[in-house]
Each structure stands twice: as C-alpha cells, then as structure tokens.
Coordinates of C-alpha atoms and ligand atoms in Angstrom, one line a residue:
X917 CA 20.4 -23.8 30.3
X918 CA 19.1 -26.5 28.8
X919 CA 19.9 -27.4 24.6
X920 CA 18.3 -26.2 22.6
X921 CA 16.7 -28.1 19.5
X922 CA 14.6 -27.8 16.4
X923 CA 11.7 -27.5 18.0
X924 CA 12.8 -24.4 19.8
X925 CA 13.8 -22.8 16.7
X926 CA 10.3 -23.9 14.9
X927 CA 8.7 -22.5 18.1
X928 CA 11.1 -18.9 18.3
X929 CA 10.0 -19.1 13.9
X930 CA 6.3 -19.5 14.5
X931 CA 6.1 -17.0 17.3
X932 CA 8.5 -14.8 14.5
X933 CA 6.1 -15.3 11.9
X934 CA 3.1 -14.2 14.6
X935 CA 4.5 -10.8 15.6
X936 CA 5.4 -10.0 11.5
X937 CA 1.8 -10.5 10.0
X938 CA 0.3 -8.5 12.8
X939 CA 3.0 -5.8 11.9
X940 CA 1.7 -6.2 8.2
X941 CA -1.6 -6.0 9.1
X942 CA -1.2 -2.0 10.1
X943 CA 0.8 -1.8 7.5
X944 CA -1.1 -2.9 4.5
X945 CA -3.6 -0.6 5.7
X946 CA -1.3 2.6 5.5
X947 CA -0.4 1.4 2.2
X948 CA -3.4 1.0 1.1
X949 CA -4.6 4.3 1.9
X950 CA -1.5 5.5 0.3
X951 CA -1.5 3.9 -3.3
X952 CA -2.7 6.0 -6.3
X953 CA -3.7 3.5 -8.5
X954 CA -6.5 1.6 -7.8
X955 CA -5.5 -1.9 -8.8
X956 CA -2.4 -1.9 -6.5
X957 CA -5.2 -0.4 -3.6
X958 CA -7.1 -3.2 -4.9
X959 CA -4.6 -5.9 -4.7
X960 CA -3.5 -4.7 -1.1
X961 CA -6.8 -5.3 0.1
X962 CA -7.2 -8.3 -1.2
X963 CA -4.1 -9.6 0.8
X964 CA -4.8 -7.3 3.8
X965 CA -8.1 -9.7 4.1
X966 CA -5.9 -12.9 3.3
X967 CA -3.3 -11.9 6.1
X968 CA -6.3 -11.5 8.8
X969 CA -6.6 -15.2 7.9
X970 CA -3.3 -15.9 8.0
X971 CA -3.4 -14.8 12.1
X972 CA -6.3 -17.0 12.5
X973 CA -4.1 -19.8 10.9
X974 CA -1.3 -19.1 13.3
X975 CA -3.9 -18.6 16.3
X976 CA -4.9 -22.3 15.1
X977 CA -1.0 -23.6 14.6
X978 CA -0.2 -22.8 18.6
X979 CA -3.5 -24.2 19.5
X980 CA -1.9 -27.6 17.7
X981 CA 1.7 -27.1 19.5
X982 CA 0.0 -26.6 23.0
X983 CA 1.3 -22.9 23.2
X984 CA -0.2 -19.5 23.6
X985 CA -0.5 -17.4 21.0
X986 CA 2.6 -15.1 22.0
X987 CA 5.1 -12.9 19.1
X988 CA 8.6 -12.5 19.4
X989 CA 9.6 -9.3 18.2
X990 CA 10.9 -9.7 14.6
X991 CA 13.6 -7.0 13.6
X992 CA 13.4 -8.0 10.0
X993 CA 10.2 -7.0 9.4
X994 CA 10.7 -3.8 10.8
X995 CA 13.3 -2.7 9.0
X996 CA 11.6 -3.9 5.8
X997 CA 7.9 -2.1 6.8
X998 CA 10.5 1.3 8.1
X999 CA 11.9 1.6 4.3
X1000 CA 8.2 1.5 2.8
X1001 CA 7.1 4.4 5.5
X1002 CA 10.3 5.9 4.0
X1003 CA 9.1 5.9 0.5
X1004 CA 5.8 6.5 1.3
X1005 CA 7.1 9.8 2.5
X1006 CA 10.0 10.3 0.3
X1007 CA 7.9 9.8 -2.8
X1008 CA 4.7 11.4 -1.7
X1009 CA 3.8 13.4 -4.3
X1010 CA 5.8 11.4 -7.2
X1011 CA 4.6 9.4 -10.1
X1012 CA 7.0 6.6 -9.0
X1013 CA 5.3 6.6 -5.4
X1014 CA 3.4 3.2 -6.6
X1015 CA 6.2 1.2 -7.6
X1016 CA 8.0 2.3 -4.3
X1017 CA 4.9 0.9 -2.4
X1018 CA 4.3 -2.0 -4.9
X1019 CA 8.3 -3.0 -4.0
X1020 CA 8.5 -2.7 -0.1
X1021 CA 5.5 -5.0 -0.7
X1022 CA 7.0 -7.4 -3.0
X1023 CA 10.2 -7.2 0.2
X1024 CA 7.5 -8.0 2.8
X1025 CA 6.3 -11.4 0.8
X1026 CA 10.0 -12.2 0.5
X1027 CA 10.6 -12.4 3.3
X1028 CA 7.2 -14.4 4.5
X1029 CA 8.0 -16.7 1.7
X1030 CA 11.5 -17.5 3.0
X1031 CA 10.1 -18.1 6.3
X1032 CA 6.9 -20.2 5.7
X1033 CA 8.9 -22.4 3.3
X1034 CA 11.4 -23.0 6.5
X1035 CA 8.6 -23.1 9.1
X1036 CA 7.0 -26.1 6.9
X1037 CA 9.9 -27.9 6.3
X1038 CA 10.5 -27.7 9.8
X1039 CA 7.0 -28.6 10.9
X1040 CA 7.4 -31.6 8.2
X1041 CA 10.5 -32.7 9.6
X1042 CA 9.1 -32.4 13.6
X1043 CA 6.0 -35.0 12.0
X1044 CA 4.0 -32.2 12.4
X1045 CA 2.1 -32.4 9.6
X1046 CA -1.5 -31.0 10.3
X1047 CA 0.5 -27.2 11.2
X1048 CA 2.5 -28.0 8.1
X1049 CA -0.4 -28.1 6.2
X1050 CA -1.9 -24.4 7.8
X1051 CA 1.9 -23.1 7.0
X1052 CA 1.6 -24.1 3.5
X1053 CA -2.1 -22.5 2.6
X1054 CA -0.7 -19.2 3.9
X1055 CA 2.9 -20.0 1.8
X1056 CA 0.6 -20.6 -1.5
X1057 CA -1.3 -17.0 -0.3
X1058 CA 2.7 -15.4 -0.2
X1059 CA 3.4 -16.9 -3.3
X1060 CA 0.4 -16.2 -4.9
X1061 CA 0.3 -12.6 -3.8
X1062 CA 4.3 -12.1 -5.2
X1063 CA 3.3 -12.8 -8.2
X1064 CA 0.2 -11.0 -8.9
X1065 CA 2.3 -7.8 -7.2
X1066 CA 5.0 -8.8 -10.1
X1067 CA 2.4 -8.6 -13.0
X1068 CA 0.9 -5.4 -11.8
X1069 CA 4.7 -3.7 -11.9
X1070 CA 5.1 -5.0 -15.2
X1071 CA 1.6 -4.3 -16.9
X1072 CA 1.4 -0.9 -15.1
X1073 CA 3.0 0.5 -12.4
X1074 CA 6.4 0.7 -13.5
X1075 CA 5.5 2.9 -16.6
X1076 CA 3.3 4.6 -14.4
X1077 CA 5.9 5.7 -12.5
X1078 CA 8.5 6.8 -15.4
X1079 CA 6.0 10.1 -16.0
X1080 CA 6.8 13.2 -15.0
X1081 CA 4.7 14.6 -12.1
X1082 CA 2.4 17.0 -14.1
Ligands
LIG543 FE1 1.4 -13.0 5.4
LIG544 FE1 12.1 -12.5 11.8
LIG545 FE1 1.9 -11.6 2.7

C-alpha cells in the first residue's frame, strides 16, 4: 500500500466534513421542529439554510480537487447528533428541553469549527488556496453561528429552562 500523505488526510477530512453536514441537515430539521422557543426555532433555521450552502460549497471544493462528491462515514458526528435525540427525548416535556437542544447544537459547531479550521490550514498548506477560501466562508458561518447560539443561552434560554414545568 502505497504512503500515505497530507493530501490523503485533507481528502479522508473533506469527504469527513461531507457525510457530517448532510447528517446535520436532518438533524437541524428535527430540532427545529422540536424547540419551544421561537428564537432558538429561529436561529436553527437560519443555519439549517446556511448548512444547505455549506454542501454546495463542498460539492464545489471536490469539483476543485478533481474528486467525486463521495462521504466517509463520520462516527463523531454521530455520536454528538445521538446525545441531542437523547435529550430531545429525555427532556421532552421539560422547561430545560431548549438549553439541551441549544447545547447538542453548540457540540455540533464545535466540532465543525475544529475541523474547518484544520481542513483550511491544510488546504493552505497543499497551495490550495481557492478550496481554502470556500472552507473559510463556511468556518466564519460555524463561528458565527456558535456565537449567536451562546448569546441566546445567555439572554434566554438558560433561565428559560431553570422554571419549573407548570
Ligand atoms: Fe456546517
Ligand atoms: Fe469526523
Ligand atoms: Fe454548523
């Protein structure tokens, strides 16, 4: 078997990245639907329509390496999307159900973050800069998103959830 470089990891990463916002697609949706309060609904739709753009970024990033569009099963984001289907269930009918969601989503950017900031670097590095640039729109979009999810736990959600069901 041949050795195998940087490349191959950028290309393994990419294909990674592919298979996870696909994932997060389906699951925005669900959560979505499952949020009580109306600003988090708001703000995962707002990032469920960012992260159909950030597929057609990808789509675009193998067009530039000369590669199908293919995923590699990601276990990471699995697990991370199985815990918020366990909250969404666990916490159904409690107060604290939104900052349960509004977390597993604030675990899903993480770990986006932490691989689009590797991915560009990478893509940098390779003298790839054109897909490094597509990597770092979406990155700004994690970044972006993190945040706002942060500020909407702290203004809201989090007192929100510290009442009693009625
Ligand atoms: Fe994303
Ligand atoms: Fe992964
Ligand atoms: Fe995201």
């Amino acid at each position: 078997m041949p050795i195998k470089t940087l490349e191959d990891l950028f290309t393994d990463g990419v294909k990674d990245i592919y298979y996870a916002e696909r994932k997060i697609i389906a699951a925005l949706k669900k959560m979505s639907r499952g949020a009580k309060s109306q600003d988090l609904k708001a703000a995962f739709d707002k990032h469920l329509q960012e992260t159909e753009g950030q597929v057609e970024r990808l789509v675009q990033v193998f067009e530039l390496l000369g590669k199908p569009a293919r995923g590699k099963t990601c276990p990471a984001i699995d697990g991370i999307l199985e815990e918020g289907q366990e909250i969404m269930e666990e916490f159904k009918d409690s107060e604290a159900l939104d900052a349960g969601l509004l977390a597993a989503a604030q675990a899903v950017e993480h770990y986006e973050i932490a691989r689009y900031g590797t991915l560009k670097s990478w893509a940098m590095q390779l003298g790839k800069n054109d897909v490094a640039q597509l990597l770092e729109a979406t990155l700004l979009e994690e970044t972006n998103t993190d945040q706002a999810l942060t500020q909407l736990a702290e203004a809201k959600v989090n007192a929100k959830g510290k009442q009693k069901a009625a």
